[in-house]
Amino acid sequence: MDREKVIKAIGDLLDALGEDKEREGLKDTPRRVADAYAELLSGAGQNAEEHLSRTFDTKCGDMVVESGINFSSTCEHHLMPFFGKITIAYIPDGKVVGLSKLARTVDVFSKRLQIQERLTRQIAEEIMRVLKPKGVFVCCEAEHTCMTCRGVKKAGSLTYTYSTLGEFGQDKKNEVLSLIKR
Ligand code: ZN
C-alpha cells in the first residue's frame, strides 16, 4: 500500500463529497484512514504457511473443531466491513496444529479486500495445502455492513458460507453444524 497516495486520495474523496477537509474534525482524517487501511489490509499478499507449519504429531485421526473464531474483513464491493465468526474443522492425517494458528490463518485471509465466499474457500485451501489433513470443513457466519447499514438495510441478517475439501463426510458436517447452531 502506498500510504502517501492513500492520504491524498482520501483528501480528494472528502473534497468530492463536498466536505471542508481543513475543518477541525477532518484535518487528520486522511492520515487516520490510511493507518486504518494499513491494518485492515495487512494480510494482502501473505500466506499462512509460517503459522500452519508449526505442527504436532498425532496418532489420533479424530476430527478437530475450532469454533467461533471472530474475524472482521473488508468487502471489496463497497469497502465496508463485514464481520462474524468462523469455524474450522479438520480430520488430521498424522499432524495437528496449535489452535491459535488457526486464528492466525483467519487473520491472514480476512485482512484484505474480500468477499465472504472467497475468504471461506481460501482458509480451507491453505489448511489443505500446508497442514495436509484428510479433509477440512470451514463455515463462516457474517454480517455485512453494506447490507445492514445501507441498501436493503436488513439489520441483523447473517450470511453463511461453507467450504469442504478432501474427505469430509456429511455425518461429520452435521456434527460440526450442530455445534455451531444456537
Ligand atoms: Zn459489500
Coordinates of N, CA, C and O and ligand atoms in Angstrom, one line a residue:
M1 N 0.8 -1.2 0.0 CA 0.0 0.0 0.0 C 0.9 1.2 0.0 O 1.8 1.3 0.7
D2 N 0.5 2.2 -0.8 CA 1.3 3.5 -0.9 C 0.6 4.5 0.0 O -0.5 5.1 -0.3
R3 N 1.1 4.6 1.2 CA 0.4 5.4 2.3 C 0.2 6.9 1.8 O -0.9 7.4 2.0
E4 N 1.2 7.5 1.2 CA 1.0 8.9 0.8 C -0.1 9.0 -0.2 O -0.9 10.0 -0.2
K5 N -0.1 8.1 -1.1 CA -1.2 8.1 -2.2 C -2.6 7.9 -1.6 O -3.5 8.6 -2.0
V6 N -2.7 7.1 -0.6 CA -4.0 6.9 0.1 C -4.4 8.2 0.8 O -5.5 8.6 0.7
I7 N -3.4 8.8 1.5 CA -3.8 10.0 2.3 C -4.3 11.1 1.3 O -5.3 11.7 1.5
K8 N -3.6 11.2 0.1 CA -4.1 12.2 -0.9 C -5.5 11.8 -1.4 O -6.3 12.7 -1.6
A9 N -5.6 10.5 -1.7 CA -6.9 10.1 -2.2 C -8.1 10.3 -1.3 O -9.2 10.7 -1.7
I10 N -7.9 10.1 0.0 CA -8.9 10.3 1.0 C -9.3 11.8 1.1 O -10.4 12.2 1.2
G11 N -8.2 12.6 1.0 CA -8.4 14.1 1.0 C -9.3 14.5 -0.3 O -10.3 15.2 -0.1
D12 N -9.0 13.9 -1.4 CA -9.7 14.1 -2.6 C -11.2 13.6 -2.5 O -12.1 14.3 -3.0
L13 N -11.3 12.5 -1.8 CA -12.7 12.0 -1.6 C -13.5 12.9 -0.8 O -14.7 13.2 -1.1
L14 N -12.9 13.4 0.3 CA -13.6 14.4 1.2 C -14.0 15.6 0.3 O -15.2 16.1 0.5
D15 N -13.1 16.1 -0.5 CA -13.4 17.2 -1.4 C -14.6 16.9 -2.3 O -15.5 17.7 -2.4
A16 N -14.5 15.7 -2.9 CA -15.5 15.3 -3.9 C -16.9 15.2 -3.2 O -17.9 15.3 -3.8
L17 N -16.9 14.8 -1.9 CA -18.1 14.7 -1.2 C -18.7 16.0 -0.7 O -19.7 16.1 -0.1
G18 N -17.9 17.1 -1.0 CA -18.4 18.4 -0.7 C -18.1 18.8 0.7 O -18.6 19.8 1.3
E19 N -17.1 18.1 1.4 CA -16.7 18.4 2.7 C -15.6 19.4 2.7 O -14.8 19.5 1.8
D20 N -15.5 20.2 3.8 CA -14.3 21.0 4.0 C -13.2 20.2 4.8 O -13.3 20.0 6.0
K21 N -12.3 19.7 4.0 CA -11.3 18.8 4.6 C -10.3 19.5 5.6 O -9.5 18.8 6.2
E22 N -10.4 20.8 5.6 CA -9.5 21.5 6.6 C -10.1 21.7 7.9 O -9.5 22.2 8.8
R23 N -11.4 21.4 8.0 CA -12.1 21.7 9.3 C -11.5 20.7 10.4 O -11.1 19.6 10.1
E24 N -11.7 21.2 11.6 CA -11.1 20.5 12.8 C -11.2 19.0 12.8 O -10.2 18.3 12.8
G25 N -12.5 18.5 12.6 CA -12.7 17.1 12.7 C -12.1 16.3 11.6 O -12.0 15.1 11.7
L26 N -11.9 17.0 10.4 CA -11.5 16.2 9.2 C -10.0 16.3 8.9 O -9.5 15.6 8.1
K27 N -9.3 17.3 9.5 CA -8.0 17.6 9.0 C -7.0 16.4 9.1 O -6.1 16.3 8.3
D28 N -7.2 15.6 10.1 CA -6.3 14.4 10.3 C -7.0 13.1 9.7 O -6.4 12.0 9.8
T29 N -8.2 13.3 9.2 CA -8.9 12.1 8.7 C -8.2 11.3 7.6 O -8.1 10.1 7.7
P30 N -7.6 12.0 6.6 CA -6.9 11.2 5.6 C -5.8 10.3 6.2 O -5.7 9.1 5.8
R31 N -5.1 10.8 7.1 CA -4.0 10.1 7.7 C -4.5 8.9 8.6 O -4.0 7.8 8.5
R32 N -5.6 9.2 9.3 CA -6.2 8.2 10.1 C -6.8 7.0 9.3 O -6.6 5.8 9.6
V33 N -7.4 7.4 8.2 CA -8.0 6.4 7.3 C -6.9 5.5 6.7 O -7.0 4.3 6.6
A34 N -5.8 6.2 6.3 CA -4.6 5.4 5.7 C -4.1 4.5 6.7 O -3.8 3.3 6.4
D35 N -4.0 4.9 8.0 CA -3.5 4.0 9.0 C -4.4 2.8 9.2 O -4.0 1.7 9.5
A36 N -5.7 3.1 9.2 CA -6.7 2.1 9.4 C -6.6 1.1 8.2 O -6.6 -0.2 8.5
Y37 N -6.5 1.5 7.0 CA -6.4 0.6 5.8 C -5.1 -0.2 5.9 O -5.1 -1.4 5.6
A38 N -4.0 0.4 6.4 CA -2.8 -0.4 6.6 C -3.0 -1.6 7.4 O -2.6 -2.7 7.2
E39 N -3.8 -1.4 8.5 CA -4.1 -2.6 9.4 C -5.2 -3.5 8.8 O -5.0 -4.7 8.8
L40 N -6.2 -2.9 8.2 CA -7.3 -3.7 7.7 C -6.9 -4.6 6.5 O -7.5 -5.6 6.2
L41 N -5.9 -4.1 5.8 CA -5.4 -4.9 4.6 C -4.1 -5.5 4.8 O -3.4 -5.9 3.8
S42 N -3.7 -5.7 6.1 CA -2.3 -6.2 6.4 C -2.1 -7.7 5.9 O -0.9 -8.1 5.9
G43 N -3.1 -8.4 5.6 CA -3.0 -9.8 5.2 C -2.7 -9.9 3.7 O -2.5 -11.0 3.2
A44 N -2.9 -8.8 2.9 CA -2.8 -8.9 1.5 C -1.4 -9.4 1.0 O -0.4 -9.0 1.6
G45 N -1.4 -10.4 0.1 CA -0.2 -10.9 -0.4 C 0.5 -11.9 0.6 O 1.6 -12.3 0.3
Q46 N -0.1 -12.1 1.7 CA 0.6 -13.1 2.7 C -0.1 -14.5 2.5 O -1.1 -14.6 2.0
N47 N 0.7 -15.4 3.1 CA 0.0 -16.7 3.2 C 0.2 -17.2 4.7 O 0.8 -16.5 5.5
A48 N -0.4 -18.3 5.0 CA -0.4 -18.7 6.5 C 0.6 -19.8 6.7 O 0.5 -20.5 7.7
E49 N 1.5 -20.0 5.8 CA 2.4 -21.1 5.9 C 3.2 -21.1 7.3 O 3.4 -22.2 7.9
E50 N 3.7 -20.0 7.7 CA 4.5 -20.0 8.9 C 3.7 -20.4 10.1 O 4.2 -20.9 11.1
H51 N 2.4 -20.1 10.1 CA 1.5 -20.5 11.2 C 1.2 -22.0 11.1 O 1.3 -22.7 12.1
L52 N 0.8 -22.4 9.9 CA 0.2 -23.8 9.8 C 1.3 -24.8 9.7 O 1.0 -26.0 9.8
S53 N 2.6 -24.4 9.6 CA 3.6 -25.5 9.5 C 4.2 -25.8 10.9 O 5.0 -26.6 11.1
R54 N 3.7 -25.1 12.0 CA 4.1 -25.5 13.3 C 3.1 -26.5 13.9 O 2.1 -26.2 14.5
T55 N 3.5 -27.8 13.6 CA 2.5 -28.9 13.9 C 3.0 -29.8 15.0 O 4.2 -29.8 15.3
F56 N 2.1 -30.6 15.5 CA 2.5 -31.6 16.4 C 2.0 -33.0 15.8 O 1.0 -33.0 15.2
D57 N 2.8 -34.0 16.0 CA 2.4 -35.3 15.5 C 1.3 -35.9 16.4 O 1.3 -35.7 17.6
T58 N 0.4 -36.6 15.7 CA -0.6 -37.3 16.5 C -0.9 -38.6 15.8 O -0.8 -38.8 14.6
K59 N -1.3 -39.6 16.6 CA -1.7 -40.9 16.0 C -3.2 -40.9 15.9 O -3.8 -41.7 15.2
C60 N -3.9 -39.9 16.6 CA -5.3 -39.9 16.6 C -5.9 -39.2 15.3 O -5.4 -38.2 14.9
G61 N -6.8 -39.9 14.7 CA -7.4 -39.3 13.5 C -8.7 -38.7 13.7 O -9.5 -38.5 12.7
D62 N -9.1 -38.4 14.9 CA -10.4 -37.8 15.2 C -10.5 -36.4 14.8 O -9.5 -35.6 14.8
M63 N -11.7 -36.0 14.4 CA -11.9 -34.6 13.9 C -11.5 -33.6 15.0 O -11.7 -33.8 16.2
V64 N -10.9 -32.5 14.6 CA -10.6 -31.3 15.4 C -11.5 -30.2 15.0 O -11.6 -29.9 13.8
V65 N -12.2 -29.5 15.9 CA -13.1 -28.4 15.6 C -12.7 -27.2 16.4 O -12.6 -27.3 17.7
E66 N -12.4 -26.1 15.8 CA -12.2 -24.8 16.5 C -13.4 -23.9 16.0 O -13.5 -23.6 14.9
S67 N -14.3 -23.6 17.0 CA -15.4 -22.9 16.6 C -15.4 -21.5 17.1 O -14.7 -21.2 18.1
G68 N -16.2 -20.6 16.5 CA -16.4 -19.2 17.0 C -15.1 -18.3 16.9 O -14.9 -17.5 17.8
I69 N -14.3 -18.5 15.9 CA -13.1 -17.6 15.7 C -13.7 -16.3 15.2 O -14.2 -16.2 14.0
N70 N -13.5 -15.2 15.9 CA -14.0 -13.9 15.5 C -13.1 -13.4 14.4 O -11.9 -13.5 14.4
F71 N -13.8 -12.7 13.4 CA -13.0 -12.1 12.4 C -13.7 -10.8 11.9 O -14.9 -10.6 12.2
S72 N -12.9 -9.9 11.3 CA -13.5 -8.8 10.6 C -12.8 -8.6 9.3 O -11.5 -8.8 9.3
S73 N -13.5 -8.3 8.2 CA -12.8 -8.2 6.9 C -13.4 -7.0 6.2 O -14.3 -6.3 6.8
T74 N -13.0 -6.7 5.0 CA -13.4 -5.6 4.3 C -14.0 -6.0 2.9 O -13.3 -6.7 2.1
C75 N -15.3 -5.7 2.7 CA -16.0 -6.1 1.5 C -15.4 -5.4 0.3 O -15.3 -4.2 0.3
E76 N -14.9 -6.1 -0.7 CA -14.3 -5.5 -1.9 C -15.3 -4.7 -2.8 O -14.9 -4.0 -3.6
H77 N -16.6 -5.0 -2.6 CA -17.6 -4.3 -3.5 C -17.9 -2.9 -3.0 O -18.3 -2.1 -3.7
H78 N -17.8 -2.7 -1.6 CA -18.3 -1.5 -1.1 C -17.2 -0.8 -0.2 O -17.4 0.2 0.4
L79 N -16.1 -1.5 0.1 CA -15.0 -1.1 1.0 C -15.6 -0.9 2.4 O -15.3 0.1 3.1
M80 N -16.6 -1.7 2.8 CA -17.2 -1.6 4.1 C -16.9 -2.9 4.8 O -16.7 -3.9 4.2
P81 N -17.0 -2.9 6.2 CA -16.6 -4.1 6.9 C -17.7 -5.1 6.9 O -18.9 -4.8 6.8
F82 N -17.3 -6.4 6.9 CA -18.2 -7.5 7.3 C -17.4 -8.3 8.3 O -16.2 -8.3 8.4
F83 N -18.2 -8.9 9.2 CA -17.6 -9.5 10.4 C -18.4 -10.6 10.9 O -19.7 -10.6 10.6
G84 N -17.9 -11.5 11.7 CA -18.6 -12.6 12.2 C -17.7 -13.6 12.8 O -16.7 -13.3 13.4
K85 N -18.1 -14.9 12.6 CA -17.4 -16.0 13.3 C -17.1 -17.1 12.2 O -17.9 -17.3 11.3
I86 N -15.9 -17.7 12.4 CA -15.5 -18.8 11.5 C -15.3 -20.0 12.3 O -14.7 -19.9 13.5
T87 N -15.8 -21.1 11.8 CA -15.5 -22.4 12.5 C -14.7 -23.3 11.5 O -15.0 -23.3 10.3
I88 N -13.6 -23.9 12.0 CA -12.7 -24.7 11.2 C -12.7 -26.1 11.8 O -12.5 -26.3 13.0
A89 N -13.0 -27.1 10.9 CA -13.0 -28.5 11.4 C -12.1 -29.2 10.4 O -12.2 -29.0 9.2
Y90 N -11.2 -30.1 10.9 CA -10.4 -30.9 10.0 C -10.2 -32.3 10.6 O -10.3 -32.5 11.8
I91 N -9.9 -33.2 9.7 CA -9.6 -34.6 10.1 C -8.1 -34.8 9.9 O -7.6 -34.8 8.8
P92 N -7.3 -34.9 11.0 CA -5.8 -34.9 10.9 C -5.4 -36.2 10.1 O -6.0 -37.2 10.2
D93 N -4.2 -36.0 9.5 CA -3.6 -37.1 8.9 C -2.1 -37.2 9.5 O -1.2 -36.9 8.8
G94 N -2.1 -37.5 10.8 CA -0.8 -37.6 11.4 C -0.3 -36.3 12.0 O 0.7 -36.3 12.8
K95 N -0.9 -35.1 11.7 CA -0.4 -33.8 12.2 C -1.6 -33.0 12.7 O -2.6 -32.9 12.0
V96 N -1.4 -32.3 13.8 CA -2.4 -31.3 14.2 C -1.6 -30.0 14.4 O -0.3 -30.0 14.5
V97 N -2.3 -28.9 14.4 CA -1.7 -27.6 14.5 C -2.2 -26.9 15.8 O -3.3 -27.2 16.2
G98 N -1.4 -26.0 16.4 CA -1.8 -25.3 17.6 C -3.1 -24.5 17.3 O -3.2 -23.9 16.2
L99 N -4.0 -24.4 18.2 CA -5.3 -23.8 17.9 C -5.2 -22.3 17.6 O -5.9 -21.8 16.7
S100 N -4.2 -21.6 18.2 CA -4.1 -20.2 17.9 C -3.6 -20.0 16.5 O -3.8 -18.9 15.9
K101 N -3.0 -21.0 15.9 CA -2.6 -20.9 14.5 C -3.7 -20.9 13.5 O -3.6 -20.3 12.4
L102 N -4.8 -21.5 13.9 CA -6.0 -21.4 13.0 C -6.6 -20.0 13.0 O -7.0 -19.5 12.0
A103 N -6.5 -19.4 14.2 CA -7.0 -18.0 14.3 C -6.1 -17.1 13.5 O -6.5 -16.1 12.8
R104 N -4.8 -17.3 13.5 CA -3.8 -16.5 12.8 C -4.1 -16.7 11.3 O -4.0 -15.7 10.5
T105 N -4.4 -17.9 10.9 CA -4.8 -18.2 9.5 C -6.0 -17.3 9.0 O -6.0 -16.8 7.9
V106 N -7.0 -17.3 9.9 CA -8.2 -16.5 9.6 C -7.8 -15.0 9.4 O -8.3 -14.4 8.5
D107 N -6.9 -14.5 10.3 CA -6.5 -13.1 10.1 C -5.8 -12.9 8.8 O -6.1 -11.8 8.2
V108 N -4.9 -13.8 8.4 CA -4.2 -13.6 7.1 C -5.2 -13.4 5.9 O -5.0 -12.5 5.1
F109 N -6.3 -14.2 5.9 CA -7.2 -14.1 4.8 C -8.3 -13.1 5.0 O -8.9 -12.7 4.0
S110 N -8.5 -12.7 6.2 CA -9.6 -11.6 6.4 C -9.1 -10.2 6.3 O -9.8 -9.3 5.9
K111 N -7.8 -10.0 6.5 CA -7.2 -8.7 6.5 C -6.8 -8.3 5.1 O -5.6 -8.2 4.8
R112 N -7.8 -8.3 4.2 CA -7.5 -7.9 2.8 C -8.9 -7.6 2.2 O -9.9 -7.9 2.8
L113 N -9.0 -7.1 1.0 CA -10.2 -6.9 0.4 C -10.8 -8.2 0.0 O -10.1 -9.0 -0.7
Q114 N -12.0 -8.5 0.4 CA -12.5 -9.9 0.3 C -14.0 -9.9 -0.1 O -14.7 -8.9 0.0
I115 N -14.4 -11.1 -0.4 CA -15.8 -11.5 -0.4 C -15.9 -12.7 0.5 O -14.9 -13.4 0.6
Q116 N -17.0 -12.9 1.1 CA -17.1 -13.9 2.1 C -16.9 -15.3 1.6 O -16.2 -16.2 2.2
E117 N -17.4 -15.6 0.4 CA -17.2 -16.9 -0.2 C -15.7 -17.2 -0.4 O -15.3 -18.4 -0.2
R118 N -15.0 -16.2 -0.9 CA -13.5 -16.5 -1.2 C -12.8 -16.6 0.1 O -11.9 -17.5 0.2
L119 N -13.1 -15.8 1.1 CA -12.5 -15.9 2.4 C -12.6 -17.4 3.0 O -11.6 -18.0 3.4
T120 N -13.8 -17.9 2.9 CA -14.1 -19.2 3.4 C -13.3 -20.3 2.7 O -12.6 -21.2 3.2
R121 N -13.3 -20.1 1.3 CA -12.6 -21.1 0.5 C -11.0 -21.0 0.7 O -10.4 -22.0 0.7
Q122 N -10.5 -19.8 0.8 CA -9.0 -19.6 0.9 C -8.5 -20.2 2.2 O -7.4 -20.8 2.2
I123 N -9.3 -20.1 3.3 CA -8.9 -20.7 4.5 C -8.8 -22.2 4.4 O -7.8 -22.9 4.8
A124 N -9.9 -22.8 3.8 CA -9.9 -24.3 3.6 C -8.7 -24.7 2.7 O -8.0 -25.7 3.0
E125 N -8.5 -24.0 1.6 CA -7.4 -24.3 0.7 C -6.0 -24.3 1.4 O -5.2 -25.1 1.1
E126 N -5.8 -23.2 2.2 CA -4.5 -23.1 2.8 C -4.2 -24.2 3.8 O -3.1 -24.7 3.9
I127 N -5.3 -24.6 4.5 CA -5.2 -25.7 5.5 C -4.8 -27.0 4.8 O -4.0 -27.8 5.2
M128 N -5.5 -27.2 3.6 CA -5.2 -28.4 2.8 C -3.8 -28.4 2.3 O -3.1 -29.4 2.3
R129 N -3.4 -27.2 1.8 CA -2.0 -27.1 1.2 C -0.9 -27.3 2.2 O 0.1 -28.0 1.9
V130 N -1.0 -26.7 3.4 CA 0.1 -26.7 4.3 C 0.0 -27.8 5.4 O 0.9 -28.6 5.6
L131 N -1.2 -27.9 6.0 CA -1.3 -28.9 7.1 C -1.6 -30.3 6.5 O -1.2 -31.3 7.1
K132 N -2.2 -30.4 5.3 CA -2.5 -31.6 4.6 C -3.3 -32.6 5.5 O -2.9 -33.8 5.7
P133 N -4.4 -32.2 6.0 CA -5.3 -33.1 6.7 C -6.0 -34.0 5.7 O -5.9 -33.8 4.5
K134 N -6.8 -35.0 6.2 CA -7.5 -35.9 5.3 C -8.7 -35.0 4.7 O -9.0 -35.2 3.5
G135 N -9.2 -34.1 5.5 CA -10.3 -33.3 5.0 C -10.5 -32.1 5.9 O -10.1 -32.1 7.0
V136 N -11.1 -31.0 5.3 CA -11.4 -29.8 6.1 C -12.7 -29.3 5.7 O -13.2 -29.4 4.6
F137 N -13.4 -28.7 6.7 CA -14.7 -28.1 6.5 C -14.7 -26.7 7.2 O -14.4 -26.6 8.4
V138 N -14.9 -25.6 6.5 CA -14.9 -24.3 7.1 C -16.2 -23.7 6.9 O -16.8 -23.7 5.8
C139 N -16.8 -23.1 8.0 CA -18.1 -22.4 8.0 C -17.9 -21.0 8.4 O -17.1 -20.7 9.4
C140 N -18.5 -20.1 7.7 CA -18.4 -18.7 8.0 C -19.7 -18.0 8.2 O -20.6 -18.2 7.3
E141 N -20.0 -17.3 9.3 CA -21.2 -16.6 9.5 C -20.9 -15.2 9.6 O -20.0 -14.8 10.4
A142 N -21.5 -14.3 8.8 CA -21.1 -12.9 8.8 C -22.2 -11.9 8.6 O -23.2 -12.2 8.0
E143 N -22.1 -10.8 9.2 CA -23.0 -9.6 9.0 C -22.2 -8.7 8.1 O -21.0 -8.3 8.4
H144 N -22.9 -8.2 7.0 CA -22.2 -7.3 6.1 C -22.8 -5.9 6.3 O -24.0 -5.7 6.1
T145 N -21.9 -5.0 6.7 CA -22.5 -3.6 7.0 C -23.0 -2.9 5.7 O -23.8 -2.1 5.7
C146 N -22.5 -3.4 4.5 CA -23.0 -2.9 3.2 C -24.5 -3.3 3.0 O -25.2 -2.7 2.2
M147 N -24.9 -4.3 3.8 CA -26.3 -4.7 3.7 C -27.1 -4.2 4.9 O -28.3 -3.9 4.7
T148 N -26.5 -4.1 6.0 CA -27.3 -3.8 7.2 C -27.3 -2.3 7.5 O -28.1 -1.8 8.2
C149 N -26.3 -1.5 6.9 CA -26.3 0.0 7.1 C -26.8 0.7 5.9 O -26.9 2.0 5.9
R150 N -27.0 0.1 4.8 CA -27.4 0.8 3.6 C -28.2 -0.2 2.7 O -28.4 -1.4 3.2
G151 N -28.5 0.1 1.5 CA -29.2 -0.8 0.6 C -30.5 -1.3 1.3 O -31.3 -0.6 1.7
V152 N -30.6 -2.7 1.3 CA -31.8 -3.2 1.8 C -32.0 -3.1 3.3 O -33.1 -3.4 3.9
K153 N -30.9 -2.7 4.0 CA -31.0 -2.4 5.5 C -31.6 -3.5 6.3 O -32.5 -3.3 7.1
K154 N -31.2 -4.7 6.1 CA -31.7 -5.8 6.9 C -30.8 -6.0 8.1 O -29.9 -6.8 8.1
A155 N -31.1 -5.2 9.1 CA -30.3 -5.3 10.3 C -30.3 -6.7 10.9 O -31.4 -7.3 11.0
G156 N -29.1 -7.2 11.2 CA -29.1 -8.5 11.9 C -29.1 -9.7 11.0 O -29.0 -10.8 11.4
S157 N -29.2 -9.4 9.6 CA -29.3 -10.6 8.7 C -27.9 -11.1 8.6 O -26.9 -10.4 8.6
L158 N -27.8 -12.4 8.6 CA -26.5 -13.1 8.5 C -26.3 -13.9 7.2 O -27.3 -14.4 6.7
T159 N -25.1 -13.9 6.7 CA -24.8 -14.7 5.5 C -23.9 -15.9 5.9 O -23.0 -15.7 6.7
Y160 N -24.2 -17.1 5.5 CA -23.5 -18.3 5.8 C -22.8 -18.8 4.5 O -23.4 -18.9 3.5
T161 N -21.5 -19.1 4.7 CA -20.8 -19.8 3.6 C -20.0 -21.0 4.1 O -19.6 -21.0 5.3
Y162 N -19.8 -22.0 3.2 CA -19.2 -23.2 3.6 C -18.2 -23.6 2.6 O -18.4 -23.3 1.4
S163 N -17.1 -24.3 3.0 CA -16.2 -24.8 2.0 C -15.7 -26.2 2.6 O -15.2 -26.3 3.7
T164 N -15.7 -27.2 1.7 CA -15.3 -28.5 2.1 C -14.2 -29.0 1.1 O -14.4 -28.8 -0.1
L165 N -13.1 -29.5 1.6 CA -12.1 -30.0 0.7 C -11.6 -31.4 1.3 O -11.6 -31.6 2.5
G166 N -11.2 -32.3 0.4 CA -10.8 -33.6 0.9 C -12.0 -34.4 1.3 O -13.1 -34.2 0.9
E167 N -11.7 -35.4 2.2 CA -12.7 -36.3 2.7 C -13.3 -35.7 3.9 O -12.7 -35.5 4.9
F168 N -14.6 -35.4 3.8 CA -15.3 -34.8 5.0 C -16.8 -35.2 4.9 O -17.5 -34.5 4.2
G169 N -17.1 -36.3 5.5 CA -18.5 -36.9 5.3 C -19.6 -36.0 5.8 O -19.4 -35.2 6.7
Q170 N -20.8 -36.2 5.3 CA -22.0 -35.5 5.7 C -22.3 -35.6 7.2 O -22.7 -34.7 7.9
D171 N -22.0 -36.8 7.7 CA -22.3 -37.1 9.2 C -21.4 -36.1 10.0 O -21.8 -35.6 11.0
K172 N -20.1 -36.0 9.6 CA -19.2 -35.1 10.4 C -19.6 -33.7 10.2 O -19.6 -32.9 11.1
K173 N -20.0 -33.3 9.0 CA -20.5 -31.9 8.8 C -21.7 -31.6 9.7 O -21.8 -30.5 10.3
N174 N -22.6 -32.6 9.8 CA -23.8 -32.4 10.6 C -23.4 -32.2 12.1 O -24.0 -31.4 12.8
E175 N -22.3 -32.9 12.5 CA -21.8 -32.8 13.8 C -21.3 -31.4 14.1 O -21.6 -30.8 15.1
V176 N -20.5 -30.9 13.1 CA -20.0 -29.5 13.2 C -21.1 -28.5 13.3 O -21.1 -27.6 14.1
L177 N -22.1 -28.7 12.4 CA -23.2 -27.7 12.3 C -24.0 -27.7 13.5 O -24.5 -26.6 14.0
S178 N -24.1 -28.8 14.2 CA -24.9 -28.9 15.4 C -24.2 -28.2 16.5 O -24.8 -27.6 17.4
L179 N -22.8 -28.2 16.5 CA -22.0 -27.5 17.5 C -22.2 -26.0 17.4 O -22.2 -25.3 18.4
I180 N -22.3 -25.5 16.2 CA -22.3 -24.0 16.0 C -23.8 -23.5 15.9 O -23.9 -22.3 15.9
K181 N -24.8 -24.3 15.9 CA -26.1 -23.9 15.9 C -26.5 -23.3 17.3 O -26.1 -23.8 18.3
R182 N -27.2 -22.1 17.3 CA -27.5 -21.5 18.6 C -28.9 -21.9 19.0 O -29.8 -22.1 18.1
Ligands
ZN1 ZN -20.5 -5.2 0.2

